[in-house]
Amino acid sequence: MAMVDAEAIVKELRGTYASGKTKKYEWRVSQLKALLRIAEHHEKEIADALNSDLSKPELEAFIHEIAMTKASCKLALKELKQWMKPDKVKTSITSFPSTAEIFPEPLGVVLVISAWNYPFLLSLDPVIGAIAAGNSVVLKPSEIAPATSSVLAKLLGEYMDVTAIRVVEGAVPETTALLEQKWDKIFYTGNGKVGRIVLAAASKHLTPVVLELGGKSPVVVDSNINFKVAVRRIIAGKWGSNNGQACVAPDYIITTKENVPKLLDAMKHELEKFYGKDPLKSGDLSRIVNANHFHRLSNLLDDNKVLGKVVHGGQRDENNLRISPTILLDVPEDSLIMKEEIFGPLLPIITVNKVEDSIHFINAREKPLAAYLFTSNKKLEEEFVMNISAGGLLINDTTLHLALSSLPFGGVGESGMGSYHGRFSFDTFSHKKAVLHRSFAGDVPARYPPYTPGKARFLKALLNGDILGLIRALIGW
C-alpha cells in the first residue's frame, strides 16, 4: 500500500472547511443520516468483520457496537438544532445596555484515532460528534482490527462526503504521518503509552486533545447483597464485554475474606451456566485479539507470584487465541497482574479486612476509568461516590453507565482527559465562542479620559454596586 499523503489530505479538508460547507445544518444532517444508513443497511457485513477480527459473538456485535452507533446518530439528528442554538446569557450593569450569548462553532479539521476492541463503535461515535459540531474529519481506525478497518474505509468512502470526511487506514507509519500535521483537535482512544505520544505530537501545534484511556477498574463487593444478580452483572461486564478486552471491564474485585467463599461459589456456578463446562469451545466468548496480546496475558498468569492463585479457569488454547474466564484469589499487590491494566479474561480477587478499606486501596493507585460497588449500605455508597475519583462510577452494576447519553463518558488522571457521548460529543468538538452585542445608546462618559475625581467616584460606586454613592456621584455631591 502506498504511503498516505497526510499533508495533501489535511489540505483538501481545510479547503472544504474554509468553504463553509460543513457548518451548514443541512450538510451535518445529511452526513449523520449517511452514517445511520451505514449502520442500518450493513449490519451483517459489520458483524462479520467484528467476528473476523475478534470472534465477537453476533449479539454482542449488535448490542455493543451497531445498536449504540445507531442510537448515537439518532440522538444527534433529533437534538442537533437545539445543540447548534447559541445560549443566551445574562449581562451586567458594566455592559448595559447589551445582550450576550455563547455561540458554539466548529473547531475545524479534526483527527479521530480509534481502538481495536470496539472497532466500529469507537471509530464512529466520536465521528458523529465531530460531524454534528460541523467539522471536517479524518478517521484512523485501528490496524489491529483489519477487517473492520477495511469495512469502515469502504463504507465511509461510498456513503460520506469524502471532501470533508476521510478514512486513513494503516499502522504506525500512517498514524505518525497524520500526527505530524496541524489539527484543530485530536481524539484518541487506546492506552496511556500511545496517549503520551499523541499528546507530545499535539503539543507542537498547541492542538487540544481528548484521550480516552483505560486503567484498572475495581469492583468492590459488600456482603449484604443479592449475590446471584451481582455476579451475573460482573460476568456481563467482564467476560460478556469482548471477553474482558474493554476499557471499562472490571479489572479486579475487592471483597472481605468472609465474603470470598460465597462470591466464588456464585461466580463458578453462573460462569458454567453462561459458557458451559468447556468455555474454550463457547461461541459466546470473543477470542484474544492477536498473538501478542495472548502472550501478554499468558505472562501475567505465568508470573511466579501468582502461580497457584488460580481458583477457577486458566485454560488456554494458543492456536485459537482463546483463554477461558479465569479467577485468581489473593494475588500479591506487587504481582504483574496488579501492575497493569489486564484487558482480557483474567480477574484477580483482593481481600481486605473490612469493606471500607477498599476505598483506601483504590485511592492509593492511579485513577481508573470506572469503579463499581455492589452494596445495600447507603452510607458506604455515599462514601464511595464522595471519595473515589474515577472517570465514572456505577453502583450495583457494571459498564452500563456508558450507554446513557445524558452522562459524560471519559477518564481522569491516568485514565484520560475530556469526555463525550450525546451532547458532550458535540461540545467536545465545538468552541464555545463568547459574543457580546451592544447598541450605540448608553455611552458612559466616565469611561473615557480625562479621569476626573467625579468620574472616579461614579465608576467606583457603579462597580461596587453602591446605589447611594451612585446617586451622589450623579448629582455631584
Short mmCIF file of C-alpha atoms in Angstrom, two decimals:
data_model
loop_
_atom_site.label_atom_id
_atom_site.label_comp_id
_atom_site.label_asym_id
_atom_site.label_seq_id
_atom_site.Cartn_x
_atom_site.Cartn_y
_atom_site.Cartn_z
CA MET A 1 0.00 0.00 0.00
CA ALA A 2 1.35 3.41 -0.98
CA MET A 3 2.24 5.68 1.89
CA VAL A 4 -0.55 8.05 2.77
CA ASP A 5 -0.07 11.71 1.83
CA ALA A 6 -1.31 13.11 5.12
CA GLU A 7 -0.42 16.67 4.18
CA ALA A 8 -2.49 16.59 0.98
CA ILE A 9 -5.50 15.12 2.80
CA VAL A 10 -5.42 17.79 5.50
CA LYS A 11 -5.03 20.50 2.85
CA GLU A 12 -8.09 19.25 0.97
CA LEU A 13 -10.16 19.03 4.16
CA ARG A 14 -9.07 22.54 5.20
CA GLY A 15 -10.25 23.81 1.81
CA THR A 16 -13.64 22.16 2.32
CA TYR A 17 -13.91 23.56 5.84
CA ALA A 18 -12.93 27.05 4.67
CA SER A 19 -15.75 26.97 2.09
CA GLY A 20 -18.23 26.94 5.00
CA LYS A 21 -19.99 23.81 3.72
CA THR A 22 -19.57 21.73 6.91
CA LYS A 23 -21.04 24.48 9.11
CA LYS A 24 -24.43 24.25 7.42
CA TYR A 25 -27.16 22.46 9.35
CA GLU A 26 -28.29 20.62 6.17
CA TRP A 27 -24.81 19.25 5.50
CA ARG A 28 -24.43 17.98 9.07
CA VAL A 29 -27.83 16.25 8.89
CA SER A 30 -27.05 14.66 5.51
CA GLN A 31 -23.80 13.18 6.85
CA LEU A 32 -25.38 11.92 10.09
CA LYS A 33 -28.14 10.27 8.04
CA ALA A 34 -25.49 8.65 5.84
CA LEU A 35 -23.77 7.21 8.94
CA LEU A 36 -27.10 5.91 10.18
CA ARG A 37 -27.69 4.20 6.82
CA ILE A 38 -24.27 2.52 7.07
CA ALA A 39 -25.23 1.01 10.45
CA GLU A 40 -28.73 0.06 9.28
CA HIS A 41 -28.00 -1.38 5.84
CA HIS A 42 -24.72 -3.16 6.52
CA GLU A 43 -25.38 -4.90 9.80
CA LYS A 44 -24.26 -8.31 8.54
CA GLU A 45 -21.09 -7.01 6.89
CA ILE A 46 -20.12 -5.15 10.09
CA ALA A 47 -20.90 -8.14 12.34
CA ASP A 48 -18.87 -10.42 10.02
CA ALA A 49 -15.88 -8.05 10.22
CA LEU A 50 -16.11 -7.98 14.03
CA ASN A 51 -16.28 -11.75 14.04
CA SER A 52 -13.23 -11.97 11.80
CA ASP A 53 -11.23 -9.53 13.98
CA LEU A 54 -12.28 -10.74 17.44
CA SER A 55 -14.65 -13.73 17.07
CA LYS A 56 -17.09 -11.29 18.65
CA PRO A 57 -20.46 -13.01 19.28
CA GLU A 58 -23.11 -11.64 16.90
CA LEU A 59 -25.37 -10.46 19.73
CA GLU A 60 -22.50 -8.52 21.36
CA ALA A 61 -21.57 -7.02 17.98
CA PHE A 62 -25.15 -5.86 17.54
CA ILE A 63 -25.87 -4.58 21.07
CA HIS A 64 -22.49 -3.01 21.91
CA GLU A 65 -21.45 -1.66 18.54
CA ILE A 66 -24.15 -1.42 15.85
CA ALA A 67 -27.13 -0.50 18.06
CA MET A 68 -25.11 2.01 20.08
CA THR A 69 -23.84 3.69 16.91
CA LYS A 70 -27.41 3.93 15.59
CA ALA A 71 -28.67 5.37 18.88
CA SER A 72 -25.87 7.94 18.85
CA CYS A 73 -26.76 9.03 15.28
CA LYS A 74 -30.47 9.23 16.04
CA LEU A 75 -29.91 11.34 19.14
CA ALA A 76 -27.64 13.76 17.25
CA LEU A 77 -30.23 14.10 14.45
CA LYS A 78 -33.02 14.72 16.96
CA GLU A 79 -31.13 17.25 19.09
CA LEU A 80 -28.86 18.95 16.54
CA LYS A 81 -30.96 22.11 16.07
CA GLN A 82 -31.04 22.60 19.83
CA TRP A 83 -27.30 21.95 20.23
CA MET A 84 -26.45 24.46 17.49
CA LYS A 85 -28.51 27.26 19.05
CA PRO A 86 -26.46 29.93 20.84
CA ASP A 87 -27.08 30.01 24.60
CA LYS A 88 -28.40 33.39 25.74
CA VAL A 89 -26.68 34.50 28.94
CA LYS A 90 -27.12 37.36 31.42
CA THR A 91 -25.29 40.64 31.11
CA SER A 92 -24.35 43.08 33.87
CA ILE A 93 -24.56 46.78 34.65
CA THR A 94 -20.99 47.13 33.32
CA SER A 95 -22.07 46.47 29.72
CA PHE A 96 -25.62 47.92 29.95
CA PRO A 97 -27.44 48.06 27.56
CA SER A 98 -26.35 44.81 25.90
CA THR A 99 -27.17 41.16 25.15
CA ALA A 100 -24.77 38.23 25.35
CA GLU A 101 -24.64 34.68 24.04
CA ILE A 102 -22.38 31.68 23.87
CA PHE A 103 -22.08 30.65 20.24
CA PRO A 104 -20.93 27.07 19.51
CA GLU A 105 -18.67 26.96 16.48
CA PRO A 106 -16.82 24.00 14.93
CA LEU A 107 -13.10 23.70 15.66
CA GLY A 108 -12.11 22.99 12.05
CA VAL A 109 -10.30 19.86 10.89
CA VAL A 110 -10.11 17.08 13.47
CA LEU A 111 -8.41 13.69 13.74
CA VAL A 112 -10.02 10.63 15.34
CA ILE A 113 -7.67 7.72 16.16
CA SER A 114 -9.70 4.70 17.13
CA ALA A 115 -9.22 1.44 19.09
CA TRP A 116 -9.36 -2.23 18.12
CA ASN A 117 -11.59 -3.67 20.85
CA TYR A 118 -14.84 -1.99 19.76
CA PRO A 119 -13.52 -1.04 16.34
CA PHE A 120 -16.87 0.00 14.82
CA LEU A 121 -18.41 1.94 17.73
CA LEU A 122 -15.20 3.62 18.91
CA SER A 123 -14.47 4.77 15.36
CA LEU A 124 -17.87 6.23 14.56
CA ASP A 125 -19.11 7.52 17.91
CA PRO A 126 -16.55 10.37 18.05
CA VAL A 127 -17.02 10.99 14.30
CA ILE A 128 -20.75 11.54 14.94
CA GLY A 129 -19.87 14.27 17.45
CA ALA A 130 -17.33 15.84 15.11
CA ILE A 131 -19.82 15.97 12.20
CA ALA A 132 -22.67 17.22 14.41
CA ALA A 133 -20.41 20.07 15.52
CA GLY A 134 -19.64 20.95 11.86
CA ASN A 135 -16.02 19.81 11.46
CA SER A 136 -14.07 18.10 8.70
CA VAL A 137 -12.78 14.74 9.98
CA VAL A 138 -10.06 12.20 9.35
CA LEU A 139 -10.73 8.80 10.93
CA LYS A 140 -7.78 6.46 11.55
CA PRO A 141 -9.20 3.03 12.50
CA SER A 142 -7.01 0.50 14.32
CA GLU A 143 -4.92 -1.82 12.14
CA ILE A 144 -5.20 -4.47 14.90
CA ALA A 145 -8.83 -4.97 13.74
CA PRO A 146 -8.08 -5.06 9.99
CA ALA A 147 -11.44 -6.42 8.74
CA THR A 148 -13.41 -3.67 10.48
CA SER A 149 -10.89 -1.03 9.39
CA SER A 150 -11.36 -2.11 5.78
CA VAL A 151 -15.20 -2.11 6.05
CA LEU A 152 -15.11 1.40 7.56
CA ALA A 153 -12.85 2.68 4.76
CA LYS A 154 -15.09 1.13 2.11
CA LEU A 155 -18.46 2.23 3.54
CA LEU A 156 -17.46 5.76 4.53
CA GLY A 157 -15.91 6.14 1.08
CA GLU A 158 -19.24 5.16 -0.51
CA TYR A 159 -21.69 6.97 1.77
CA MET A 160 -19.98 10.08 3.09
CA ASP A 161 -18.84 13.39 1.60
CA VAL A 162 -15.18 12.48 1.01
CA THR A 163 -14.20 16.12 0.51
CA ALA A 164 -14.78 16.56 4.26
CA ILE A 165 -14.71 13.08 5.84
CA ARG A 166 -11.87 10.66 5.16
CA VAL A 167 -10.70 7.30 6.45
CA VAL A 168 -6.96 6.65 6.50
CA GLU A 169 -6.01 3.01 7.01
CA GLY A 170 -2.59 1.79 8.08
CA ALA A 171 -0.30 1.20 11.05
CA VAL A 172 2.36 3.17 12.92
CA PRO A 173 3.89 4.96 9.87
CA GLU A 174 0.47 6.26 8.76
CA THR A 175 -0.51 7.34 12.27
CA THR A 176 2.87 9.06 12.68
CA ALA A 177 2.42 10.92 9.37
CA LEU A 178 -1.06 12.05 10.48
CA LEU A 179 0.22 13.19 13.89
CA GLU A 180 2.82 15.43 12.20
CA GLN A 181 0.04 17.54 10.68
CA LYS A 182 -1.65 20.50 12.36
CA TRP A 183 -5.14 19.59 13.58
CA ASP A 184 -7.75 21.59 15.44
CA LYS A 185 -8.40 18.67 17.79
CA ILE A 186 -7.20 15.10 18.18
CA PHE A 187 -9.42 12.44 19.71
CA TYR A 188 -7.56 9.25 20.67
CA THR A 189 -8.91 6.03 22.18
CA GLY A 190 -6.38 3.48 23.41
CA ASN A 191 -3.64 3.10 26.01
CA GLY A 192 -1.57 5.54 28.04
CA LYS A 193 1.69 4.73 26.28
CA VAL A 194 0.38 5.80 22.86
CA GLY A 195 -1.67 8.54 24.57
CA ARG A 196 1.59 10.17 25.63
CA ILE A 197 2.90 10.04 22.04
CA VAL A 198 -0.31 11.67 20.77
CA LEU A 199 -0.13 14.40 23.41
CA ALA A 200 3.54 15.11 22.65
CA ALA A 201 2.80 15.40 18.91
CA ALA A 202 -0.20 17.67 19.57
CA SER A 203 1.82 19.98 21.80
CA LYS A 204 3.96 21.09 18.83
CA HIS A 205 0.88 22.75 17.30
CA LEU A 206 -0.92 23.60 20.59
CA THR A 207 -3.65 21.19 19.49
CA PRO A 208 -6.23 20.27 22.15
CA VAL A 209 -6.53 16.53 22.76
CA VAL A 210 -9.14 14.13 24.11
CA LEU A 211 -7.57 10.93 25.46
CA GLU A 212 -9.93 8.02 26.13
CA LEU A 213 -7.67 5.62 28.02
CA GLY A 214 -8.26 2.72 30.41
CA GLY A 215 -6.94 1.68 33.77
CA LYS A 216 -7.55 -0.89 36.46
CA SER A 217 -11.29 -0.55 37.09
CA PRO A 218 -12.11 -2.05 40.52
CA VAL A 219 -15.28 -3.80 41.68
CA VAL A 220 -16.00 -3.62 45.41
CA VAL A 221 -18.33 -6.38 46.64
CA ASP A 222 -20.06 -5.92 50.00
CA SER A 223 -21.66 -8.77 51.96
CA ASN A 224 -25.30 -7.67 52.27
CA ILE A 225 -26.26 -8.12 48.62
CA ASN A 226 -28.06 -10.37 46.15
CA PHE A 227 -25.00 -12.43 45.12
CA LYS A 228 -26.64 -14.07 42.12
CA VAL A 229 -27.60 -10.75 40.48
CA ALA A 230 -24.29 -9.11 41.41
CA VAL A 231 -22.24 -11.95 39.97
CA ARG A 232 -24.23 -12.08 36.73
CA ARG A 233 -23.66 -8.34 36.27
CA ILE A 234 -19.93 -8.66 36.97
CA ILE A 235 -19.69 -11.51 34.44
CA ALA A 236 -21.62 -9.48 31.84
CA GLY A 237 -19.24 -6.53 32.30
CA LYS A 238 -16.10 -8.68 32.25
CA TRP A 239 -16.47 -11.73 30.01
CA GLY A 240 -19.67 -10.59 28.28
CA SER A 241 -17.88 -7.46 27.08
CA ASN A 242 -15.45 -8.74 24.44
CA ASN A 243 -14.01 -11.28 26.92
CA GLY A 244 -12.58 -8.58 29.16
CA GLN A 245 -10.99 -6.62 26.29
CA ALA A 246 -12.96 -3.49 27.16
CA CYS A 247 -11.75 -0.24 28.72
CA VAL A 248 -14.50 -0.31 31.39
CA ALA A 249 -14.35 -4.06 32.08
CA PRO A 250 -13.95 -4.93 35.78
CA ASP A 251 -10.20 -5.35 36.27
CA TYR A 252 -10.13 -6.76 39.81
CA ILE A 253 -12.52 -7.42 42.69
CA ILE A 254 -12.05 -6.22 46.28
CA THR A 255 -14.05 -8.01 48.97
CA THR A 256 -13.71 -9.22 52.56
CA LYS A 257 -12.20 -12.60 53.50
CA GLU A 258 -15.58 -13.83 54.85
CA ASN A 259 -17.25 -12.94 51.58
CA VAL A 260 -14.94 -14.92 49.31
CA PRO A 261 -16.47 -18.45 49.56
CA LYS A 262 -19.98 -17.17 48.78
CA LEU A 263 -18.77 -14.95 45.96
CA LEU A 264 -16.62 -17.67 44.37
CA ASP A 265 -19.42 -20.26 44.53
CA ALA A 266 -21.83 -17.89 42.83
CA MET A 267 -19.27 -16.95 40.17
CA LYS A 268 -18.33 -20.53 39.30
CA HIS A 269 -21.99 -21.52 39.12
CA GLU A 270 -23.02 -18.64 36.84
CA LEU A 271 -19.93 -18.91 34.62
CA GLU A 272 -20.70 -22.55 33.93
CA LYS A 273 -24.32 -21.67 33.18
CA PHE A 274 -23.25 -18.97 30.71
CA TYR A 275 -20.28 -20.60 28.97
CA GLY A 276 -20.62 -24.34 29.64
CA LYS A 277 -18.16 -26.84 31.10
CA ASP A 278 -15.57 -26.10 28.38
CA PRO A 279 -15.61 -22.31 27.86
CA LEU A 280 -12.78 -22.54 25.29
CA LYS A 281 -15.40 -24.04 22.95
CA SER A 282 -18.08 -21.44 23.73
CA GLY A 283 -19.31 -19.35 20.79
CA ASP A 284 -20.36 -16.66 23.26
CA LEU A 285 -16.83 -15.52 24.18
CA SER A 286 -14.61 -13.33 21.99
CA ARG A 287 -11.10 -14.57 21.36
CA ILE A 288 -7.94 -12.69 22.30
CA VAL A 289 -7.30 -10.21 19.51
CA ASN A 290 -3.82 -11.43 18.45
CA ALA A 291 -0.78 -13.50 19.44
CA ASN A 292 0.94 -10.52 21.12
CA HIS A 293 -1.97 -9.98 23.47
CA PHE A 294 -2.29 -13.72 24.07
CA HIS A 295 1.37 -13.85 25.19
CA ARG A 296 0.98 -10.71 27.28
CA LEU A 297 -1.95 -12.31 29.17
CA SER A 298 -0.08 -15.62 29.45
CA ASN A 299 2.84 -13.81 31.06
CA LEU A 300 0.51 -12.36 33.68
CA LEU A 301 -0.68 -15.90 34.50
CA ASP A 302 2.82 -17.40 34.47
CA ASP A 303 4.26 -14.83 36.89
CA ASN A 304 5.86 -16.72 39.81
CA LYS A 305 3.98 -14.55 42.27
CA VAL A 306 0.57 -15.78 41.08
CA LEU A 307 1.34 -19.45 40.45
CA GLY A 308 -1.16 -21.47 42.47
CA LYS A 309 -3.52 -18.48 42.85
CA VAL A 310 -5.91 -19.57 40.07
CA VAL A 311 -9.15 -20.75 41.69
CA HIS A 312 -11.19 -21.09 38.50
CA GLY A 313 -10.46 -21.45 34.78
CA GLY A 314 -6.95 -20.81 33.47
CA GLN A 315 -7.28 -23.00 30.35
CA ARG A 316 -5.56 -21.68 27.24
CA ASP A 317 -5.64 -22.56 23.56
CA GLU A 318 -2.82 -20.76 21.82
CA ASN A 319 -3.72 -21.94 18.30
CA ASN A 320 -7.18 -20.40 18.52
CA LEU A 321 -6.09 -17.48 20.75
CA ARG A 322 -8.57 -18.44 23.46
CA ILE A 323 -8.29 -18.11 27.24
CA SER A 324 -11.15 -19.24 29.46
CA PRO A 325 -12.68 -16.99 32.16
CA THR A 326 -10.06 -17.13 34.93
CA ILE A 327 -10.37 -16.09 38.58
CA LEU A 328 -7.35 -15.66 40.85
CA LEU A 329 -7.53 -15.26 44.62
CA ASP A 330 -5.26 -13.24 46.91
CA VAL A 331 -2.73 -12.18 44.30
CA PRO A 332 0.12 -10.11 45.80
CA GLU A 333 -0.07 -6.36 45.19
CA ASP A 334 3.35 -6.40 43.51
CA SER A 335 2.47 -9.15 41.01
CA LEU A 336 2.45 -8.25 37.29
CA ILE A 337 -1.31 -8.73 37.09
CA MET A 338 -1.84 -5.91 39.62
CA LYS A 339 0.62 -3.53 37.92
CA GLU A 340 -1.02 -3.06 34.53
CA GLU A 341 -4.50 -2.99 33.02
CA ILE A 342 -5.40 -6.63 32.34
CA PHE A 343 -7.58 -6.11 29.25
CA GLY A 344 -8.54 -9.76 29.00
CA PRO A 345 -10.40 -12.64 30.70
CA LEU A 346 -8.38 -12.74 33.95
CA LEU A 347 -10.00 -11.46 37.15
CA PRO A 348 -8.00 -11.27 40.39
CA ILE A 349 -9.72 -11.02 43.78
CA ILE A 350 -8.06 -8.93 46.50
CA THR A 351 -9.24 -9.43 50.09
CA VAL A 352 -9.46 -6.73 52.77
CA ASN A 353 -10.40 -6.95 56.46
CA LYS A 354 -13.39 -4.68 56.17
CA VAL A 355 -15.13 -3.43 53.05
CA GLU A 356 -14.40 0.26 53.89
CA ASP A 357 -10.68 -0.48 53.42
CA SER A 358 -11.33 -0.84 49.68
CA ILE A 359 -11.64 2.95 49.31
CA HIS A 360 -8.09 3.47 50.55
CA PHE A 361 -6.85 0.58 48.38
CA ILE A 362 -8.33 2.15 45.21
CA ASN A 363 -7.19 5.68 46.04
CA ALA A 364 -3.60 4.53 46.62
CA ARG A 365 -3.44 3.73 42.88
CA GLU A 366 -3.88 5.65 39.62
CA LYS A 367 -7.42 6.91 38.92
CA PRO A 368 -9.38 4.26 36.97
CA LEU A 369 -11.79 4.80 34.07
CA ALA A 370 -14.62 3.16 36.02
CA ALA A 371 -15.22 2.00 39.58
CA TYR A 372 -18.03 -0.34 40.64
CA LEU A 373 -19.64 -1.02 44.01
CA PHE A 374 -22.15 -3.72 44.94
CA THR A 375 -23.84 -2.91 48.25
CA SER A 376 -27.15 -2.28 50.03
CA ASN A 377 -25.45 0.02 52.52
CA LYS A 378 -26.38 3.65 51.73
CA LYS A 379 -23.61 5.06 53.92
CA LEU A 380 -20.94 3.04 52.07
CA GLU A 381 -22.49 4.08 48.75
CA GLU A 382 -22.26 7.77 49.72
CA GLU A 383 -18.66 7.39 50.89
CA PHE A 384 -17.74 5.62 47.65
CA VAL A 385 -19.29 8.35 45.47
CA MET A 386 -17.72 11.11 47.56
CA ASN A 387 -14.21 9.66 47.86
CA ILE A 388 -13.43 7.59 44.75
CA SER A 389 -12.05 9.57 41.83
CA ALA A 390 -12.68 7.71 38.56
CA GLY A 391 -13.96 8.50 35.08
CA GLY A 392 -17.38 7.16 36.10
CA LEU A 393 -18.96 5.23 38.94
CA LEU A 394 -21.71 2.62 38.89
CA ILE A 395 -23.48 1.21 41.93
CA ASN A 396 -24.83 -2.37 41.76
CA ASP A 397 -23.94 -2.99 38.10
CA THR A 398 -21.03 -2.74 35.67
CA THR A 399 -20.36 -0.92 32.35
CA LEU A 400 -23.98 0.26 31.81
CA HIS A 401 -23.21 3.90 32.60
CA LEU A 402 -21.63 4.33 29.18
CA ALA A 403 -24.95 3.55 27.47
CA LEU A 404 -26.53 6.72 28.91
CA SER A 405 -26.12 9.63 26.50
CA SER A 406 -27.01 12.04 29.33
CA LEU A 407 -23.78 11.13 31.17
CA PRO A 408 -20.32 12.28 30.03
CA PHE A 409 -18.01 9.36 29.28
CA GLY A 410 -14.29 9.89 29.82
CA GLY A 411 -11.40 9.44 32.21
CA VAL A 412 -9.48 11.42 34.79
CA GLY A 413 -5.74 11.41 35.52
CA GLU A 414 -4.11 8.31 34.00
CA SER A 415 -7.47 7.13 32.61
CA GLY A 416 -7.67 10.07 30.24
CA MET A 417 -8.91 13.60 29.67
CA GLY A 418 -12.01 15.04 28.03
CA SER A 419 -15.34 13.28 27.58
CA TYR A 420 -18.01 12.53 25.00
CA HIS A 421 -21.42 10.83 24.32
CA GLY A 422 -24.62 12.69 23.44
CA ARG A 423 -24.41 16.45 23.91
CA PHE A 424 -20.91 16.03 25.38
CA SER A 425 -19.67 14.78 21.96
CA PHE A 426 -20.98 17.93 20.28
CA ASP A 427 -19.36 20.10 22.96
CA THR A 428 -16.03 18.24 22.70
CA PHE A 429 -15.73 19.16 19.01
CA SER A 430 -17.02 22.75 19.40
CA HIS A 431 -15.52 26.00 20.59
CA LYS A 432 -17.81 27.97 22.90
CA LYS A 433 -17.43 31.46 21.47
CA ALA A 434 -18.30 34.38 23.73
CA VAL A 435 -20.36 37.06 21.92
CA LEU A 436 -21.46 40.42 23.40
CA HIS A 437 -23.84 42.68 21.43
CA ARG A 438 -24.09 46.39 22.30
CA SER A 439 -26.01 49.29 20.83
CA PHE A 440 -24.75 52.85 20.33
CA ALA A 441 -27.01 54.01 23.14
CA GLY A 442 -25.96 54.22 26.79
CA ASP A 443 -22.44 55.54 26.24
CA VAL A 444 -20.98 56.43 29.66
CA PRO A 445 -18.62 59.47 29.55
CA ALA A 446 -16.96 58.32 32.81
CA ARG A 447 -15.22 55.50 30.85
CA TYR A 448 -13.08 57.96 28.95
CA PRO A 449 -10.19 60.28 29.89
CA PRO A 450 -9.56 62.72 31.36
CA TYR A 451 -10.09 60.73 34.59
CA THR A 452 -11.54 63.31 36.96
CA PRO A 453 -12.32 62.71 40.67
CA GLY A 454 -16.03 62.94 39.79
CA LYS A 455 -15.71 60.16 37.17
CA ALA A 456 -13.71 58.04 39.64
CA ARG A 457 -16.44 58.41 42.29
CA PHE A 458 -19.11 57.49 39.75
CA LEU A 459 -17.28 54.38 38.43
CA LYS A 460 -16.31 53.15 41.90
CA ALA A 461 -19.92 53.45 43.09
CA LEU A 462 -21.15 51.73 39.89
CA LEU A 463 -18.71 48.81 40.13
CA ASN A 464 -19.19 48.40 43.90
CA GLY A 465 -22.95 48.25 43.43
CA ASP A 466 -23.30 51.25 45.78
CA ILE A 467 -26.66 52.78 44.77
CA LEU A 468 -26.47 55.66 47.25
CA GLY A 469 -22.93 56.53 46.17
CA LEU A 470 -24.06 56.38 42.52
CA ILE A 471 -26.86 58.89 43.15
CA ARG A 472 -24.42 61.17 45.00
CA ALA A 473 -21.90 60.99 42.16
CA LEU A 474 -24.61 61.70 39.57
CA ILE A 475 -25.83 64.83 41.40
CA GLY A 476 -22.27 65.91 42.06
CA TRP A 477 -22.06 65.58 45.86
#
